Short mmCIF file of C-alpha atoms and ligand atoms in Angstrom, two decimals:
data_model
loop_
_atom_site.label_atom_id
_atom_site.label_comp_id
_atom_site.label_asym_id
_atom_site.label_seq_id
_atom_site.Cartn_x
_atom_site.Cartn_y
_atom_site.Cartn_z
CA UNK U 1 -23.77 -85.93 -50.69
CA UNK U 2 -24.33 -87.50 -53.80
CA UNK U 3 -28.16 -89.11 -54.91
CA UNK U 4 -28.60 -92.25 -54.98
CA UNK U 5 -29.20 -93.31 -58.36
CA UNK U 6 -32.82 -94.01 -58.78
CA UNK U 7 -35.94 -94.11 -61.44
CA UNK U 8 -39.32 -92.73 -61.07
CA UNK U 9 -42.25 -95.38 -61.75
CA UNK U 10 -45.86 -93.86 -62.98
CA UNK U 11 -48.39 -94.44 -59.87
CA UNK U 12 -50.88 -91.69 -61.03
CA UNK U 13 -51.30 -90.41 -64.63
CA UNK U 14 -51.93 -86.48 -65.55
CA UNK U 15 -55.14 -87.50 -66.61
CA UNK U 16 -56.67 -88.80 -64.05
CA UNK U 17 -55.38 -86.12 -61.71
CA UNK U 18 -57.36 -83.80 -63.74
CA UNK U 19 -60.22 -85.88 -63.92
CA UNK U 20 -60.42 -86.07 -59.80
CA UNK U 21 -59.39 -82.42 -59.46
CA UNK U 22 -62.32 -82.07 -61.42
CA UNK U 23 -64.88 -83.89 -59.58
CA UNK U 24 -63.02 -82.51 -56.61
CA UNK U 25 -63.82 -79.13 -57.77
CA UNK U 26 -67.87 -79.45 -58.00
CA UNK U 27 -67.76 -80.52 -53.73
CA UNK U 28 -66.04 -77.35 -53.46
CA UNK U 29 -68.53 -75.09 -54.92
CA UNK U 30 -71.13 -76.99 -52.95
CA UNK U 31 -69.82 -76.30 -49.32
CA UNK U 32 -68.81 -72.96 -50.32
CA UNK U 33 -71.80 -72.13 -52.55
CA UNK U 34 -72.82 -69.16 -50.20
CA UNK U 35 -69.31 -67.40 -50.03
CA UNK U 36 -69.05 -64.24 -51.04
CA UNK U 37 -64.88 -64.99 -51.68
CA UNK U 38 -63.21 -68.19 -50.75
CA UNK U 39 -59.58 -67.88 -49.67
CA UNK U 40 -57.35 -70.67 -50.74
CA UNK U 41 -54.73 -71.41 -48.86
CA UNK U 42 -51.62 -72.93 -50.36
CA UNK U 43 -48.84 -74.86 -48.24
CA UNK U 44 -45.43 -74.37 -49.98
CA UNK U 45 -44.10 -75.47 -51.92
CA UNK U 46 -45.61 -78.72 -52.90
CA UNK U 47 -49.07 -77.75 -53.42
CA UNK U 48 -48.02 -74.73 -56.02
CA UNK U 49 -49.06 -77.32 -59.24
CA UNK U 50 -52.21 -78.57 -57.27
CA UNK U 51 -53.53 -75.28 -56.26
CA UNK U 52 -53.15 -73.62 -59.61
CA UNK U 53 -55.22 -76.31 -61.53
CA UNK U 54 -57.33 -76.68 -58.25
CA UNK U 55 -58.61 -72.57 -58.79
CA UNK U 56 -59.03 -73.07 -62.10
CA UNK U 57 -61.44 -75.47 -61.65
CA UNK U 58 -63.42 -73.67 -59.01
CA UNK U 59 -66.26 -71.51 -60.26
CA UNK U 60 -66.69 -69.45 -57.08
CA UNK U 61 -64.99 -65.81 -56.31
CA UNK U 62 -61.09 -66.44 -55.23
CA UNK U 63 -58.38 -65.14 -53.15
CA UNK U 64 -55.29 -67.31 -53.34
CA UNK U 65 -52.66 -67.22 -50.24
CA UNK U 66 -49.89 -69.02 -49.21
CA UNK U 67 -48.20 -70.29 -46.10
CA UNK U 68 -45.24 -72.05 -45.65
CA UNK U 69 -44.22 -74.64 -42.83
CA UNK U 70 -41.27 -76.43 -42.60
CA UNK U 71 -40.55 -80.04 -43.78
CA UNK U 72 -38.38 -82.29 -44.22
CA UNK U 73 -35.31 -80.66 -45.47
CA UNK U 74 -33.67 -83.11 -48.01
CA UNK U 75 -34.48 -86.31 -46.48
CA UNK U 76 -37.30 -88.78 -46.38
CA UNK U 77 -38.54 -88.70 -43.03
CA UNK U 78 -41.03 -86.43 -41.70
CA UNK U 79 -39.74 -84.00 -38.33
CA UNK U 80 -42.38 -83.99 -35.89
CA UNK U 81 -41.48 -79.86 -34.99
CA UNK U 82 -43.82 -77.71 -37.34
CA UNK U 83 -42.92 -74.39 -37.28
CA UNK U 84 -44.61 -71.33 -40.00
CA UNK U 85 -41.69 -70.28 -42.13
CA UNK U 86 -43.80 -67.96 -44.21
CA UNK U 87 -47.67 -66.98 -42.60
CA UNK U 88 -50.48 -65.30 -45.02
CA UNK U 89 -50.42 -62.37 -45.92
CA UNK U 90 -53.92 -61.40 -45.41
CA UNK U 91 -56.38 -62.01 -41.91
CA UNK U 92 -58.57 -64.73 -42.24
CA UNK U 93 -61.11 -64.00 -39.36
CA UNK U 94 -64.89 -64.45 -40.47
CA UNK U 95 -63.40 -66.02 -43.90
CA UNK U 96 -64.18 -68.59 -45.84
CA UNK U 97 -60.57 -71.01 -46.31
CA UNK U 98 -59.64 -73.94 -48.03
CA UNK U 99 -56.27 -74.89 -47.21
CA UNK U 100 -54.70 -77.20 -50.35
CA UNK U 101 -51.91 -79.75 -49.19
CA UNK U 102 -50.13 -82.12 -51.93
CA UNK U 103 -49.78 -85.05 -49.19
CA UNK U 104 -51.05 -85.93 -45.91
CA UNK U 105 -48.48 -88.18 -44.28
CA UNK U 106 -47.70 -88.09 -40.44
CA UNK U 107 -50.61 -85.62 -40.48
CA UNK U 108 -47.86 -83.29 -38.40
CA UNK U 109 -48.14 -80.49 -41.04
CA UNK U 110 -51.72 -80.07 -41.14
CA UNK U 111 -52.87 -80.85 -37.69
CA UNK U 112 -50.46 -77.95 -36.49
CA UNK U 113 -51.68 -75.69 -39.09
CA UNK U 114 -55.18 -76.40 -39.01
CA UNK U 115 -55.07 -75.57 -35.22
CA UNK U 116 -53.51 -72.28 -36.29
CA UNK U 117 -55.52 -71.63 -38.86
CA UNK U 118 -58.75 -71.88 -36.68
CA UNK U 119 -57.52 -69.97 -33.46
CA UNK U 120 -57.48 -67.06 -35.94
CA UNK U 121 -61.42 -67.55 -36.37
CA UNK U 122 -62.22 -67.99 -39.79
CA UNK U 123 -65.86 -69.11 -40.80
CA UNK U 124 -65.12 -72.32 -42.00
CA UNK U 125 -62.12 -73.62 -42.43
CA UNK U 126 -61.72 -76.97 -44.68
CA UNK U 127 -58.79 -79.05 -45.90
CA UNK U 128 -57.97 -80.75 -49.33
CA UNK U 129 -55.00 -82.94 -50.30
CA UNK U 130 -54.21 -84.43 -53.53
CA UNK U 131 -52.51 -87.54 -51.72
CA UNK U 132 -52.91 -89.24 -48.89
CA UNK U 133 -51.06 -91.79 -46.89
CA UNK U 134 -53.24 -93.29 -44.00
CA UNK U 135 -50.99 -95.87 -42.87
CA UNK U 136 -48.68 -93.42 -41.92
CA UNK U 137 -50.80 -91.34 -39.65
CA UNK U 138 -49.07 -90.27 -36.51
CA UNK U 139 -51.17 -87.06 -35.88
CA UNK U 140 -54.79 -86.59 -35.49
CA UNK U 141 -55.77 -85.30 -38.84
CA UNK U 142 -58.21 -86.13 -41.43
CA UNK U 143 -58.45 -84.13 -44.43
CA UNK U 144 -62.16 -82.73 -45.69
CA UNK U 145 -61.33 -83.94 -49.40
CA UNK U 146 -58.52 -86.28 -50.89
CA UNK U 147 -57.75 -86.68 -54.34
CA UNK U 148 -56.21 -89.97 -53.57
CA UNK U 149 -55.02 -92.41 -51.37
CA UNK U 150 -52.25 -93.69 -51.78
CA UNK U 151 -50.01 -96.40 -49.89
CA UNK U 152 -46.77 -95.98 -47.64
CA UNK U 153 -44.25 -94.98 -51.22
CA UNK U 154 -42.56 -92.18 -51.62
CA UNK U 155 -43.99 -90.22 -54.54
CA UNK U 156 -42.77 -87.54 -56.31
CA UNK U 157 -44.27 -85.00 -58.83
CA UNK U 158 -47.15 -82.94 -59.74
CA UNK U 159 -44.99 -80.24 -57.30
CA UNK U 160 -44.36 -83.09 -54.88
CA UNK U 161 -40.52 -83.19 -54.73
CA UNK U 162 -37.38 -85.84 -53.55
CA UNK U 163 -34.42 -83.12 -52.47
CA UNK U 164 -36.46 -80.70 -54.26
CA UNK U 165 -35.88 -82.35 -57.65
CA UNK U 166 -38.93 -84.00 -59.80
CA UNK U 167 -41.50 -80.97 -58.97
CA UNK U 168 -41.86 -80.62 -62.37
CA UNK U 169 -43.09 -84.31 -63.89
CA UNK U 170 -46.69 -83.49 -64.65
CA UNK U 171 -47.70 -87.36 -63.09
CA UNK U 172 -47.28 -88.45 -59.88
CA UNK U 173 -44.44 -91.68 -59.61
CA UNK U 174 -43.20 -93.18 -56.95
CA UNK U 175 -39.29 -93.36 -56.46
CA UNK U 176 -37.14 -96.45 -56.90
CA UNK U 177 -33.95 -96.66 -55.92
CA UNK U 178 -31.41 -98.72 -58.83
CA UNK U 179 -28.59 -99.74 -56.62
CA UNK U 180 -28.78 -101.24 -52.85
CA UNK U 181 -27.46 -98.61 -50.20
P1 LIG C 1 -46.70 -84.78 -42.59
O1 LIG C 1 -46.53 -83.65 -41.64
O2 LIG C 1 -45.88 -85.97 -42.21
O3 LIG C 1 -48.13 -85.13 -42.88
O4 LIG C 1 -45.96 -84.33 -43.89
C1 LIG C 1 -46.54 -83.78 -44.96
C2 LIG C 1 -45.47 -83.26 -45.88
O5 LIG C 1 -44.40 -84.18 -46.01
C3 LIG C 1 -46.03 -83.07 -47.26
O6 LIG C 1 -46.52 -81.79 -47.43
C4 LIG C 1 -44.80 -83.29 -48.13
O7 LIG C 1 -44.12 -82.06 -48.27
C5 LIG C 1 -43.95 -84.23 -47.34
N1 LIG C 1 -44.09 -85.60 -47.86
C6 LIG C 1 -44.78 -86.61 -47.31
N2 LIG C 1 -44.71 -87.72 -48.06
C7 LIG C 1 -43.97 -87.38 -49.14
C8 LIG C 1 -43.58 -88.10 -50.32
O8 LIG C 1 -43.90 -89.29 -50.54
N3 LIG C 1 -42.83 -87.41 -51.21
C9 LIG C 1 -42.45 -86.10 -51.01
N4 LIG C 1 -42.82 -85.39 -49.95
C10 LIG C 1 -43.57 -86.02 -49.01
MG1 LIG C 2 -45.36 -80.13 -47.98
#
């Protein structure tokens, strides 16, 4: 099926991402100022930009992992199934974890995860996401840190993608479609 043509507007400049990661960054070391390593959790694929300017920023001993959960395929809606298309590849009992999400939006993703994450007994377990999307909130979930929030638009970049396309605009922009459906 062919895309419908459409243009990407600026809703979030490069800058001021890396301004908030950075304030961002300085909570983290706070909670997690006793750790002896903090494992940080990345959901693929749309947190893979976040993450790696997120650990960068983060003056504390590091593990990074990843997990993978399925989405939304090529369209714009959200499925309400979650299901773990890739788990970690280390044990996380007795750890210290920060999972890293690009966008909270049903709160599907993270709710399910979370409640995996923690039956496996880790220290502490604590959330961030770079964007977040209250007014769509379906699931119980609140996040321990967002970047920002943002309203119901569907954004793209920074990692965050439309039919995997637009991962790589270092801003975040909503999309716009050009021509009625
Ligand atoms: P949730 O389970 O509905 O909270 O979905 C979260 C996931 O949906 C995010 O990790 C994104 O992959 C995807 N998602 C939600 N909103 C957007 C958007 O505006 N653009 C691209 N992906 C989105
Ligand atoms: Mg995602």
């Amino acid at each position: 099926m062919p895309q419908r043509p459409y243009v990407i507007d600026q809703m979030i400049s490069a800058k001021a991402i890396a301004a908030r990661i950075e304030a961002l960054s300085h909570e983290i070391e706070v909670e997690f100022s006793d750790t002896d390593k903090l494992v940080v959790v990345g959901l693929l694929r749309g947190s893979f930009v976040f993450i790696a300017d997120l650990v960068r920023e983060i003056d504390l001993p590091v593990e990074v992992d990843f997990l993978e959960a399925s989405s939304y395929g090529n369209a714009m809606e959200s499925s309400r199934e979650v299901r773990i298309l890739k788990d970690l590849r280390s044990p996380i009992e007795g750890r210290d974890v920060l999972v890293v999400e690009d966008i909270v939006d049903t709160g599907h993703t993270l709710h399910h995860v979370t409640g995996l994450l923690r039956s496996r007994n880790p220290r502490r377990l604590k959330t961030i996401a770079l964007l977040d999307k209250p007014s769509r909130r379906e699931a119980p979930f609140r996040a321990d840190w967002i970047g920002f929030e943002i309203p119901d638009e569907f954004v793209v970049g920074y990692g965050i993608d439309f039919a995997q396309r637009n991962r790589n605009l270092p801003f975040i922009g909503k999309v716009r479609f050009t021509e009625a459906e």
